[in-house]
Amino acid sequence: MFPLLLVLLAVPLFLSARKQKRAMAEQQQLQSSLQPGDKVMTTSGLYGTVADASHDTTIDIEISEGVVTRWLRAAIREKVAETDEAVVEDKADEPEAEVTTAPTAQVAEPLDHNVKK
């Protein structure tokens, strides 16, 4: 009975350790494969483009045109797929549709709580 209990506790522990080890290996591979020009997202949700990846522990990310910040490599969560900016530009070239306004809502007057009845 006791050996069965040990096996039941050890198997999930072993499987979760393998899964965590695999996830850490994937994250380290991602961080070591970063190159200038890669679009990334940090763990805090900041999007940017890798400007310089020559340092071992840090990486420079351009978050806006001309604004470069330095981050720890461990702060990079994932590479972000390239967005298709041409689609956005094509939509800007289309003639604007006529904007229709909905009827405005009526607002009730505020209640005066200081009035005695």
Short mmCIF file of C-alpha atoms in Angstrom, two decimals:
data_model
loop_
_atom_site.label_atom_id
_atom_site.label_comp_id
_atom_site.label_asym_id
_atom_site.label_seq_id
_atom_site.Cartn_x
_atom_site.Cartn_y
_atom_site.Cartn_z
CA MET A 1 0.00 0.00 0.00
CA PHE A 2 2.77 2.43 0.97
CA PRO A 3 4.86 1.86 -2.24
CA LEU A 4 1.74 2.48 -4.36
CA LEU A 5 1.17 5.78 -2.56
CA LEU A 6 4.77 6.81 -3.25
CA VAL A 7 4.40 5.97 -6.94
CA LEU A 8 1.15 7.95 -7.16
CA LEU A 9 2.88 10.99 -5.69
CA ALA A 10 6.17 10.62 -7.59
CA VAL A 11 4.78 10.25 -11.13
CA PRO A 12 2.97 13.64 -11.31
CA LEU A 13 5.96 15.32 -9.67
CA PHE A 14 8.31 13.80 -12.25
CA LEU A 15 6.05 14.76 -15.17
CA SER A 16 5.65 18.37 -14.01
CA ALA A 17 9.42 18.70 -13.56
CA ARG A 18 9.98 17.48 -17.14
CA LYS A 19 7.41 19.93 -18.49
CA GLN A 20 8.99 22.83 -16.61
CA LYS A 21 12.48 21.85 -17.76
CA ARG A 22 11.30 21.71 -21.39
CA ALA A 23 9.66 25.15 -21.11
CA MET A 24 12.84 26.65 -19.66
CA ALA A 25 14.93 25.14 -22.46
CA GLU A 26 12.58 26.64 -25.09
CA GLN A 27 12.76 30.06 -23.39
CA GLN A 28 16.57 29.96 -23.28
CA GLN A 29 16.69 28.95 -26.94
CA LEU A 30 14.41 31.89 -27.83
CA GLN A 31 16.54 34.36 -25.88
CA SER A 32 19.78 33.15 -27.45
CA SER A 33 18.33 33.25 -30.99
CA LEU A 34 17.28 36.92 -30.92
CA GLN A 35 18.72 39.03 -33.75
CA PRO A 36 18.45 42.75 -34.58
CA GLY A 37 15.18 43.40 -36.39
CA ASP A 38 13.18 40.74 -34.49
CA LYS A 39 9.89 41.99 -33.11
CA VAL A 40 9.47 40.92 -29.46
CA MET A 41 7.20 41.29 -26.44
CA THR A 42 8.60 41.64 -22.93
CA THR A 43 7.17 40.02 -19.81
CA SER A 44 5.61 43.38 -18.95
CA GLY A 45 3.75 43.50 -22.28
CA LEU A 46 5.96 46.06 -24.03
CA TYR A 47 6.33 45.53 -27.78
CA GLY A 48 9.48 46.55 -29.61
CA THR A 49 12.13 45.69 -32.16
CA VAL A 50 15.51 44.26 -31.21
CA ALA A 51 18.13 46.93 -31.93
CA ASP A 52 21.25 45.25 -30.49
CA ALA A 53 21.65 41.66 -29.30
CA SER A 54 25.44 41.54 -28.95
CA HIS A 55 25.53 41.45 -25.12
CA ASP A 56 25.32 38.19 -23.19
CA THR A 57 22.82 39.22 -20.51
CA THR A 58 21.12 42.32 -21.94
CA ILE A 59 19.38 43.28 -25.15
CA ASP A 60 18.51 46.70 -26.60
CA ILE A 61 14.94 47.16 -27.79
CA GLU A 62 13.64 50.03 -29.90
CA ILE A 63 10.17 50.79 -28.53
CA SER A 64 9.53 53.80 -30.74
CA GLU A 65 11.42 55.46 -33.56
CA GLY A 66 14.69 56.67 -32.02
CA VAL A 67 13.87 55.39 -28.49
CA VAL A 68 16.09 52.45 -27.50
CA THR A 69 15.94 50.86 -24.05
CA ARG A 70 18.13 48.16 -22.52
CA TRP A 71 16.49 45.03 -21.04
CA LEU A 72 17.64 41.78 -19.50
CA ARG A 73 17.33 38.93 -21.99
CA ALA A 74 15.21 37.08 -19.42
CA ALA A 75 12.55 39.80 -19.78
CA ILE A 76 11.79 38.76 -23.38
CA ARG A 77 8.65 36.63 -23.36
CA GLU A 78 8.17 35.87 -27.06
CA LYS A 79 8.85 36.82 -30.64
CA VAL A 80 5.90 38.56 -32.25
CA ALA A 81 4.76 37.75 -35.78
CA GLU A 82 5.23 40.48 -38.34
CA THR A 83 2.11 42.59 -38.79
CA ASP A 84 0.93 43.37 -42.27
CA GLU A 85 1.15 47.17 -42.30
CA ALA A 86 0.23 47.28 -45.99
CA VAL A 87 -3.32 46.26 -45.12
CA VAL A 88 -3.62 49.19 -42.72
CA GLU A 89 -2.26 51.59 -45.33
CA ASP A 90 -4.66 50.26 -48.00
CA LYS A 91 -7.61 50.93 -45.73
CA ALA A 92 -6.40 54.51 -45.26
CA ASP A 93 -6.52 55.02 -49.04
CA GLU A 94 -10.18 53.99 -49.29
CA PRO A 95 -12.76 56.78 -49.35
CA GLU A 96 -14.28 57.41 -45.98
CA ALA A 97 -17.77 56.12 -45.46
CA GLU A 98 -20.45 58.57 -44.45
CA VAL A 99 -20.76 58.66 -40.68
CA THR A 100 -24.27 58.46 -39.34
CA THR A 101 -24.94 59.62 -35.84
CA ALA A 102 -27.35 57.89 -33.56
CA PRO A 103 -30.00 59.92 -31.76
CA THR A 104 -28.61 61.37 -28.56
CA ALA A 105 -29.84 60.02 -25.27
CA GLN A 106 -31.75 62.27 -22.91
CA VAL A 107 -30.22 62.80 -19.52
CA ALA A 108 -32.40 63.19 -16.46
CA GLU A 109 -31.80 66.13 -14.14
CA PRO A 110 -29.80 65.26 -11.01
CA LEU A 111 -31.73 64.63 -7.85
CA ASP A 112 -31.48 67.24 -5.13
CA HIS A 113 -31.10 65.34 -1.87
CA ASN A 114 -31.07 68.48 0.28
CA VAL A 115 -34.68 69.39 -0.42
CA LYS A 116 -37.10 68.58 2.43
CA LYS A 117 -40.59 67.49 1.52
#
